[in-house]
Amino acid sequence: MNFARCLRPNALFCRNLRNEGAFHSSRTSCIIFRDAEYVKEKKQVFDLENGAIESRRYLLRSDGFGFSVQHAILRQQQSATLRYQNHVVAVMVTQGEGEMRVISPHNKKKAASQEHPSYKLSSGSFFALNAAETVEIEAMTKELHLVSVLNPPLVGPEQRNENGVFTMIDEDGVERESYDHNIVRRLFEPPESLRSGTIMKDDPLF
């Protein structure tokens, strides 16, 4: 089967294996393809930081991959302060130049004895935040494009609240500034396709 021909723009394409000798009739092979037009039509584009950032959200929690993917565009001579208290995030710069300054490191003892680091950003630059760091990002060119992956995944409309925290929304739709261990397992769920593991995935019966 030629997947390239089967995929329609902006579609979730699922190939059901019921008629292909699969033991479990519910098993499917799915590919998600989305473009900027689709994201706008689905109202998954948000202006953040008083218009300094346009955030396009391509993959959400409801897609069942265990993470979300965003494309953020920071405009020239604009800066954005981001505090990831509830998420781990990995970011790749795909276009433009800018600077990232760490203004509130998680390790406060270290911060007291050292200057806050800053990093030049350009196409191919990568950074990841694994705790409660607060960073300020400034665009030095007309636009600075950042593609990021978040865990727990975004539901869709999350943004910074009045305390500067990037909030999260739990499975009940409640927006939270923080959370405890009681709901961690519900927030950090494995991808739908891997919930039963992979040990039998290549077995002919499956």
Coordinates of C-alpha atoms in Angstrom, one line a residue:
M1 CA 0.0 0.0 0.0
N2 CA 1.4 3.4 -1.0
F3 CA 0.9 5.6 2.1
A4 CA 1.8 8.7 0.2
R5 CA -1.1 8.2 -2.1
C6 CA -3.5 7.3 0.6
L7 CA -2.7 10.4 2.8
R8 CA -5.0 13.3 2.3
P9 CA -3.8 16.8 3.4
N10 CA -4.7 17.4 7.1
A11 CA -6.0 13.9 7.6
L12 CA -5.7 11.2 10.2
F13 CA -5.2 8.2 8.0
C14 CA -5.9 4.8 9.6
R15 CA -5.3 1.5 7.9
N16 CA -7.4 -1.2 9.5
L17 CA -5.7 -4.6 9.5
R18 CA -8.9 -6.6 9.9
N19 CA -8.7 -7.9 6.3
E20 CA -5.0 -8.3 6.3
G21 CA -4.7 -11.3 8.6
A22 CA -4.6 -9.4 11.9
F23 CA -5.6 -11.4 14.9
H24 CA -7.1 -8.3 16.6
S25 CA -9.6 -6.6 14.4
S26 CA -9.3 -3.4 16.2
R27 CA -5.6 -2.9 15.4
T28 CA -4.9 0.0 13.1
S29 CA -1.9 1.8 11.7
C30 CA -2.4 5.6 11.8
I31 CA -0.5 8.5 10.3
I32 CA -1.4 12.1 11.2
F33 CA -0.7 14.8 8.5
R34 CA -1.5 18.4 9.2
D35 CA -0.4 21.7 7.8
A36 CA -0.7 25.4 8.9
E37 CA -4.0 25.8 7.2
Y38 CA -5.5 22.9 9.1
V39 CA -4.3 24.2 12.5
K40 CA -5.8 27.6 11.8
E41 CA -9.2 26.1 10.7
K42 CA -9.3 24.0 13.9
K43 CA -8.6 27.2 16.0
Q44 CA -5.4 25.8 17.3
V45 CA -3.5 29.0 16.8
F46 CA -3.1 31.3 19.8
D47 CA -1.5 34.7 20.4
L48 CA 0.5 34.7 23.6
E49 CA 2.5 37.2 25.6
N50 CA 0.4 40.1 24.5
G51 CA 0.8 39.2 20.8
A52 CA 4.6 38.6 21.0
I53 CA 4.2 35.0 20.1
E54 CA 2.0 33.1 17.7
S55 CA 1.6 29.5 18.9
R56 CA 0.5 26.9 16.4
R57 CA -0.4 23.6 18.1
Y58 CA -0.2 20.6 15.8
L59 CA -0.4 17.6 18.1
L60 CA -2.5 17.6 21.2
R61 CA -3.2 15.2 24.1
S62 CA -6.4 14.0 22.4
D63 CA -4.2 12.6 19.6
G64 CA -2.9 9.9 22.0
F65 CA 0.8 10.2 21.2
G66 CA 1.9 10.9 24.8
F67 CA 3.3 14.4 23.9
S68 CA 2.3 17.5 22.1
V69 CA 4.0 19.5 19.3
Q70 CA 3.9 23.2 18.9
H71 CA 5.3 25.8 16.4
A72 CA 5.9 29.2 18.0
I73 CA 6.8 32.3 16.1
L74 CA 8.3 35.1 18.1
R75 CA 8.3 38.5 16.4
Q76 CA 11.3 40.9 16.1
Q77 CA 12.2 43.0 19.1
Q78 CA 9.7 41.2 21.2
S79 CA 10.6 39.1 24.2
A80 CA 8.7 36.3 25.9
T81 CA 9.1 35.1 29.5
L82 CA 8.3 31.4 29.9
R83 CA 8.1 29.5 33.1
Y84 CA 7.6 25.7 32.7
Q85 CA 6.7 24.6 36.2
N86 CA 4.3 21.8 35.0
H87 CA 6.0 20.5 31.9
V88 CA 9.3 19.3 30.5
V89 CA 10.0 20.9 27.1
A90 CA 12.4 20.3 24.2
V91 CA 12.8 23.2 21.7
M92 CA 14.5 23.4 18.3
V93 CA 15.1 26.7 16.5
T94 CA 14.2 26.2 12.8
Q95 CA 14.5 29.8 11.5
G96 CA 15.7 33.2 12.6
E97 CA 18.1 34.4 15.4
G98 CA 17.5 35.3 19.0
E99 CA 18.7 35.0 22.5
M100 CA 17.6 33.0 25.5
R101 CA 18.3 34.2 29.0
V102 CA 17.8 32.0 32.1
I103 CA 16.4 34.4 34.6
S104 CA 15.3 32.1 37.4
P105 CA 17.3 28.9 37.5
H106 CA 15.9 25.9 39.4
N107 CA 19.0 25.6 41.4
K108 CA 18.8 28.7 43.5
K109 CA 22.0 28.1 45.5
K110 CA 23.9 28.0 42.3
A111 CA 22.1 31.1 41.1
A112 CA 23.3 33.1 44.1
S113 CA 26.9 32.6 43.2
Q114 CA 26.8 32.7 39.4
E115 CA 25.5 35.0 36.7
H116 CA 22.4 33.8 34.9
P117 CA 23.5 32.3 31.6
S118 CA 22.4 33.4 28.2
Y119 CA 22.5 31.6 24.9
K120 CA 22.5 32.8 21.3
L121 CA 19.8 31.1 19.2
S122 CA 19.9 30.4 15.5
S123 CA 18.6 27.7 13.1
G124 CA 19.6 24.3 14.5
S125 CA 19.9 25.5 18.1
F126 CA 18.4 23.2 20.7
F127 CA 17.5 23.5 24.3
A128 CA 15.5 21.5 26.9
L129 CA 14.1 22.5 30.2
N130 CA 13.6 19.8 32.8
A131 CA 12.5 21.6 35.9
A132 CA 11.0 25.0 37.0
E133 CA 13.4 27.3 35.1
T134 CA 12.1 30.6 33.9
V135 CA 13.6 31.7 30.6
E136 CA 13.3 34.9 28.5
I137 CA 13.5 34.6 24.8
E138 CA 14.1 37.6 22.5
A139 CA 13.9 37.6 18.7
M140 CA 16.8 39.4 16.9
T141 CA 15.4 38.9 13.4
K142 CA 12.0 39.6 11.9
E143 CA 10.8 36.2 13.1
L144 CA 12.2 33.5 15.4
H145 CA 10.6 30.1 14.7
L146 CA 10.7 27.5 17.5
V147 CA 9.3 23.9 17.3
S148 CA 8.8 22.3 20.7
V149 CA 7.7 19.1 22.3
L150 CA 5.9 19.1 25.7
N151 CA 5.1 16.5 28.3
P152 CA 2.6 16.2 29.7
P153 CA 1.0 17.1 26.3
L154 CA -1.1 20.2 25.9
V155 CA -4.9 20.0 25.6
G156 CA -4.9 23.0 23.4
P157 CA -5.6 26.5 25.0
E158 CA -3.0 26.5 27.8
Q159 CA -0.9 29.6 28.3
R160 CA 0.8 31.6 31.1
N161 CA -1.5 32.7 33.9
E162 CA -1.2 35.9 36.0
N163 CA 1.6 34.4 38.1
G164 CA 3.7 33.6 35.0
V165 CA 3.2 29.9 35.2
F166 CA 2.4 27.9 32.0
T167 CA -0.6 26.0 33.3
M168 CA -1.8 22.5 32.6
I169 CA -5.3 21.1 32.1
D170 CA -6.1 17.8 33.6
E171 CA -8.3 15.1 32.1
D172 CA -11.4 16.6 33.8
G173 CA -10.8 19.9 32.1
V174 CA -9.6 21.7 35.3
E175 CA -6.8 24.2 34.8
R176 CA -4.0 23.8 37.3
E177 CA -1.1 25.9 38.3
S178 CA 0.5 22.9 39.9
Y179 CA -0.2 19.2 40.7
D180 CA 0.8 16.4 43.0
H181 CA 1.7 12.8 42.6
N182 CA -1.9 11.7 42.8
I183 CA -2.6 12.7 39.2
V184 CA 0.9 12.2 37.7
R185 CA 0.0 8.8 36.2
R186 CA -3.0 10.3 34.5
L187 CA -1.0 13.1 33.0
F188 CA 2.0 11.1 31.8
E189 CA 0.2 8.3 30.0
P190 CA 2.0 6.1 27.4
P191 CA 1.1 6.6 23.7
E192 CA -2.1 4.8 22.7
S193 CA -0.1 2.5 20.3
L194 CA 2.3 1.4 23.0
R195 CA 0.0 0.8 26.0
S196 CA 0.2 -2.9 25.6
G197 CA 3.9 -2.9 24.9
T198 CA 5.8 -4.0 21.8
I199 CA 7.0 -7.5 22.5
M200 CA 4.3 -9.1 20.4
K201 CA 3.8 -6.4 17.7
D202 CA 5.7 -8.4 15.0
D203 CA 4.1 -11.7 15.8
P204 CA 2.0 -13.0 12.8
L205 CA -1.0 -13.4 15.1
F206 CA -1.0 -9.7 15.9

